[in-house]
């Protein structure tokens, strides 16, 4: 910024060989404001990119149930951004490797995927107890983050944990839509299955928003 300031100041001096103190202060003020807006723009871009992180997948966004509710309360857009709601995120990036609790495993995996550390989730998948059914959900999320909807779909079909049925059916519908975007009616039928078992208004709204999204694509 200093370089830009002095370059513009030099250019300005060529036009006005004897700039007044007022002119100098005005130019300084303009450059300061320009720096401010450029910095703000860069920070906004960085924040948006980090907030949207879901591995390599730019079509969907991971969000905690609490943060999603905040967006609803503040009337922020929840239509164009196709959210995948998880229970929460955790600061402990090693959580997934230190617990046998299905909820904690899901939170740990979601945290790593949101941080762009999908390789850690892959490490977990390769070494986890294959008899734990929650790991089908984790594998489904992992492949979804890699834009591999076919593999994600195959793992999600094997999830057999009742409390995750809504998330399972929602993600299966997402995969089926992505695998054949022209078959919108088939995708709507799949989303309806998730809608039918939704436990609250937020879950119903998520499905309605998905259907609205694909109808206007």
Coordinates of C-alpha atoms in Angstrom, one line a residue:
X1 CA 0.0 0.0 0.0
X2 CA 2.9 2.4 0.8
X3 CA 4.3 1.8 -2.7
X4 CA 0.9 2.5 -4.3
X5 CA 0.6 5.7 -2.1
X6 CA 3.9 7.1 -3.1
X7 CA 3.5 6.2 -6.8
X8 CA 0.1 8.0 -6.9
X9 CA 1.6 10.9 -5.0
X10 CA 4.4 11.2 -7.5
X11 CA 2.0 11.1 -10.4
X12 CA -0.1 13.7 -8.7
X13 CA 2.9 16.0 -8.2
X14 CA 3.7 15.9 -11.9
X15 CA 0.3 17.4 -12.6
X16 CA 0.6 19.9 -9.7
X17 CA 4.2 20.8 -9.2
X18 CA 3.4 22.8 -6.1
X19 CA 0.5 20.9 -4.4
X20 CA -1.0 22.6 -1.5
X21 CA -1.2 21.1 2.0
X22 CA -4.9 20.6 1.5
X23 CA -4.3 18.8 -1.8
X24 CA -1.8 16.5 -0.1
X25 CA -4.2 15.7 2.8
X26 CA -7.0 15.0 0.4
X27 CA -4.9 12.6 -1.6
X28 CA -3.8 10.8 1.5
X29 CA -7.4 10.5 2.7
X30 CA -8.5 9.0 -0.7
X31 CA -5.7 6.5 -0.6
X32 CA -6.5 5.6 3.0
X33 CA -10.2 4.9 2.1
X34 CA -9.1 2.9 -1.0
X35 CA -6.8 0.8 1.2
X36 CA -9.7 0.2 3.6
X37 CA -12.1 -1.0 0.9
X38 CA -9.5 -3.2 -0.7
X39 CA -8.7 -4.8 2.7
X40 CA -12.4 -5.3 3.5
X41 CA -13.0 -6.9 0.1
X42 CA -10.1 -9.3 0.6
X43 CA -11.2 -10.2 4.1
X44 CA -14.8 -10.8 2.8
X45 CA -13.5 -13.2 0.1
X46 CA -11.3 -15.1 2.5
X47 CA -14.2 -15.4 5.0
X48 CA -16.7 -16.6 2.4
X49 CA -14.3 -19.2 1.1
X50 CA -13.5 -20.6 4.6
X51 CA -17.2 -20.5 5.6
X52 CA -18.1 -22.5 2.4
X53 CA -15.5 -25.1 2.9
X54 CA -16.7 -28.7 2.5
X55 CA -13.6 -30.4 1.1
X56 CA -13.6 -30.0 -2.7
X57 CA -17.4 -29.7 -2.9
X58 CA -18.7 -26.2 -3.6
X59 CA -22.3 -27.2 -4.1
X60 CA -23.1 -27.8 -0.5
X61 CA -22.2 -26.3 2.9
X62 CA -21.7 -27.8 6.3
X63 CA -23.3 -25.9 9.1
X64 CA -24.1 -26.6 12.7
X65 CA -27.7 -26.9 13.9
X66 CA -27.1 -23.8 16.1
X67 CA -25.7 -21.7 13.3
X68 CA -28.5 -22.7 11.0
X69 CA -31.1 -21.6 13.5
X70 CA -29.3 -18.2 13.8
X71 CA -29.5 -17.7 10.0
X72 CA -33.2 -18.5 10.2
X73 CA -33.8 -16.1 13.1
X74 CA -31.9 -13.3 11.2
X75 CA -33.8 -14.0 7.9
X76 CA -30.6 -14.8 6.1
X77 CA -30.5 -16.8 2.8
X78 CA -31.0 -20.5 3.3
X79 CA -32.4 -21.3 -0.1
X80 CA -29.5 -20.9 -2.6
X81 CA -26.9 -22.3 -0.2
X82 CA -27.7 -26.0 0.1
X83 CA -26.8 -26.7 3.7
X84 CA -25.9 -30.0 5.4
X85 CA -26.8 -29.6 9.0
X86 CA -24.6 -31.5 11.6
X87 CA -25.1 -31.5 15.4
X88 CA -22.1 -29.2 16.0
X89 CA -18.4 -28.5 15.3
X90 CA -15.6 -29.0 17.8
X91 CA -12.3 -27.3 18.3
X92 CA -10.6 -30.6 19.0
X93 CA -9.4 -31.8 15.5
X94 CA -8.4 -35.2 16.9
X95 CA -11.9 -35.9 18.3
X96 CA -12.8 -38.4 15.6
X97 CA -9.8 -40.5 16.7
X98 CA -10.4 -40.5 20.4
X99 CA -14.1 -41.5 20.7
X100 CA -16.5 -44.3 20.1
X101 CA -19.6 -42.2 20.4
X102 CA -21.5 -41.9 17.1
X103 CA -22.5 -38.3 17.7
X104 CA -18.9 -37.3 18.5
X105 CA -17.5 -39.2 15.5
X106 CA -19.9 -37.3 13.2
X107 CA -19.0 -34.0 14.9
X108 CA -15.3 -34.8 14.6
X109 CA -15.6 -35.7 10.9
X110 CA -17.7 -32.7 10.1
X111 CA -15.2 -30.4 11.8
X112 CA -12.3 -31.8 9.8
X113 CA -14.2 -31.6 6.5
X114 CA -15.2 -28.0 7.2
X115 CA -11.6 -27.2 8.0
X116 CA -10.5 -28.6 4.6
X117 CA -8.7 -31.6 6.3
X118 CA -10.5 -34.4 4.4
X119 CA -7.3 -36.4 4.4
X120 CA -7.7 -36.8 8.1
X121 CA -11.2 -38.2 7.6
X122 CA -9.8 -40.6 5.0
X123 CA -7.2 -41.7 7.5
X124 CA -10.0 -42.4 10.0
X125 CA -12.0 -44.4 7.4
X126 CA -9.1 -46.6 6.6
X127 CA -8.4 -47.4 10.2
X128 CA -11.9 -47.4 11.8
X129 CA -13.9 -50.3 13.1
X130 CA -15.9 -51.3 10.0
X131 CA -18.6 -52.8 12.1
X132 CA -19.6 -49.4 13.5
X133 CA -22.5 -48.4 11.3
X134 CA -21.9 -44.7 11.8
X135 CA -18.8 -45.1 9.6
X136 CA -21.0 -45.6 6.6
X137 CA -22.3 -42.1 7.2
X138 CA -18.8 -40.7 7.6
X139 CA -17.7 -42.4 4.4
X140 CA -20.7 -41.0 2.6
X141 CA -19.9 -37.5 3.8
X142 CA -16.2 -37.9 2.8
X143 CA -17.0 -39.0 -0.7
X144 CA -19.6 -36.2 -1.0
X145 CA -16.9 -33.7 -0.1
X146 CA -14.9 -35.1 -3.0
X147 CA -17.8 -34.7 -5.4
X148 CA -17.9 -38.5 -5.8
X149 CA -21.7 -38.8 -5.6
X150 CA -21.7 -42.4 -6.7
X151 CA -19.5 -43.7 -3.9
X152 CA -21.2 -41.4 -1.4
X153 CA -24.6 -42.9 -2.4
X154 CA -23.4 -46.5 -2.0
X155 CA -22.2 -45.8 1.6
X156 CA -25.3 -43.8 2.6
X157 CA -27.6 -46.6 1.5
X158 CA -26.0 -48.7 4.3
X159 CA -26.6 -46.3 7.2
X160 CA -28.9 -48.0 9.7
X161 CA -29.0 -45.6 12.6
X162 CA -32.5 -44.3 13.2
X163 CA -31.5 -40.9 14.6
X164 CA -29.6 -40.1 11.4
X165 CA -32.4 -41.3 9.1
X166 CA -33.3 -37.7 8.0
X167 CA -29.7 -36.8 7.2
X168 CA -29.2 -40.1 5.4
X169 CA -32.3 -39.7 3.2
X170 CA -31.5 -36.0 2.5
X171 CA -27.9 -36.9 1.4
X172 CA -29.1 -39.8 -0.7
X173 CA -31.5 -37.5 -2.5
X174 CA -28.7 -35.0 -3.0
X175 CA -26.5 -37.7 -4.6
X176 CA -29.3 -38.9 -6.8
X177 CA -30.0 -35.4 -8.0
X178 CA -26.3 -34.7 -8.7
X179 CA -25.9 -38.1 -10.5
X180 CA -28.8 -37.2 -12.9
X181 CA -29.8 -33.6 -12.9
X182 CA -32.2 -34.0 -15.7
X183 CA -34.3 -36.4 -13.7
X184 CA -35.7 -33.7 -11.4
X185 CA -39.0 -35.5 -10.7
X186 CA -37.1 -38.6 -9.4
X187 CA -35.0 -36.4 -7.1
X188 CA -38.2 -34.7 -5.8
X189 CA -39.6 -38.1 -4.9
X190 CA -36.4 -38.9 -3.0
X191 CA -36.5 -35.6 -1.2
X192 CA -40.1 -36.3 -0.2
X193 CA -38.9 -39.4 1.7
X194 CA -36.7 -37.2 3.8
X195 CA -39.5 -34.7 4.3
X196 CA -41.9 -37.4 5.5
X197 CA -39.6 -38.3 8.4
X198 CA -38.5 -34.7 9.3
X199 CA -38.7 -34.1 13.0
X200 CA -39.1 -30.3 13.1
X201 CA -39.9 -27.3 10.9
X202 CA -36.2 -26.6 10.1
X203 CA -35.7 -30.0 8.6
X204 CA -38.9 -29.6 6.6
X205 CA -37.8 -26.2 5.4
X206 CA -34.4 -27.7 4.3
X207 CA -36.2 -30.2 2.1
X208 CA -38.6 -27.6 0.7
X209 CA -35.6 -25.4 -0.2
X210 CA -33.8 -28.3 -1.9
X211 CA -36.9 -28.9 -4.1
X212 CA -37.2 -25.2 -4.9
X213 CA -33.5 -25.1 -5.8
X214 CA -33.7 -28.0 -8.3
X215 CA -37.0 -26.7 -9.8
X216 CA -35.3 -23.4 -10.8
X217 CA -32.1 -24.9 -12.1

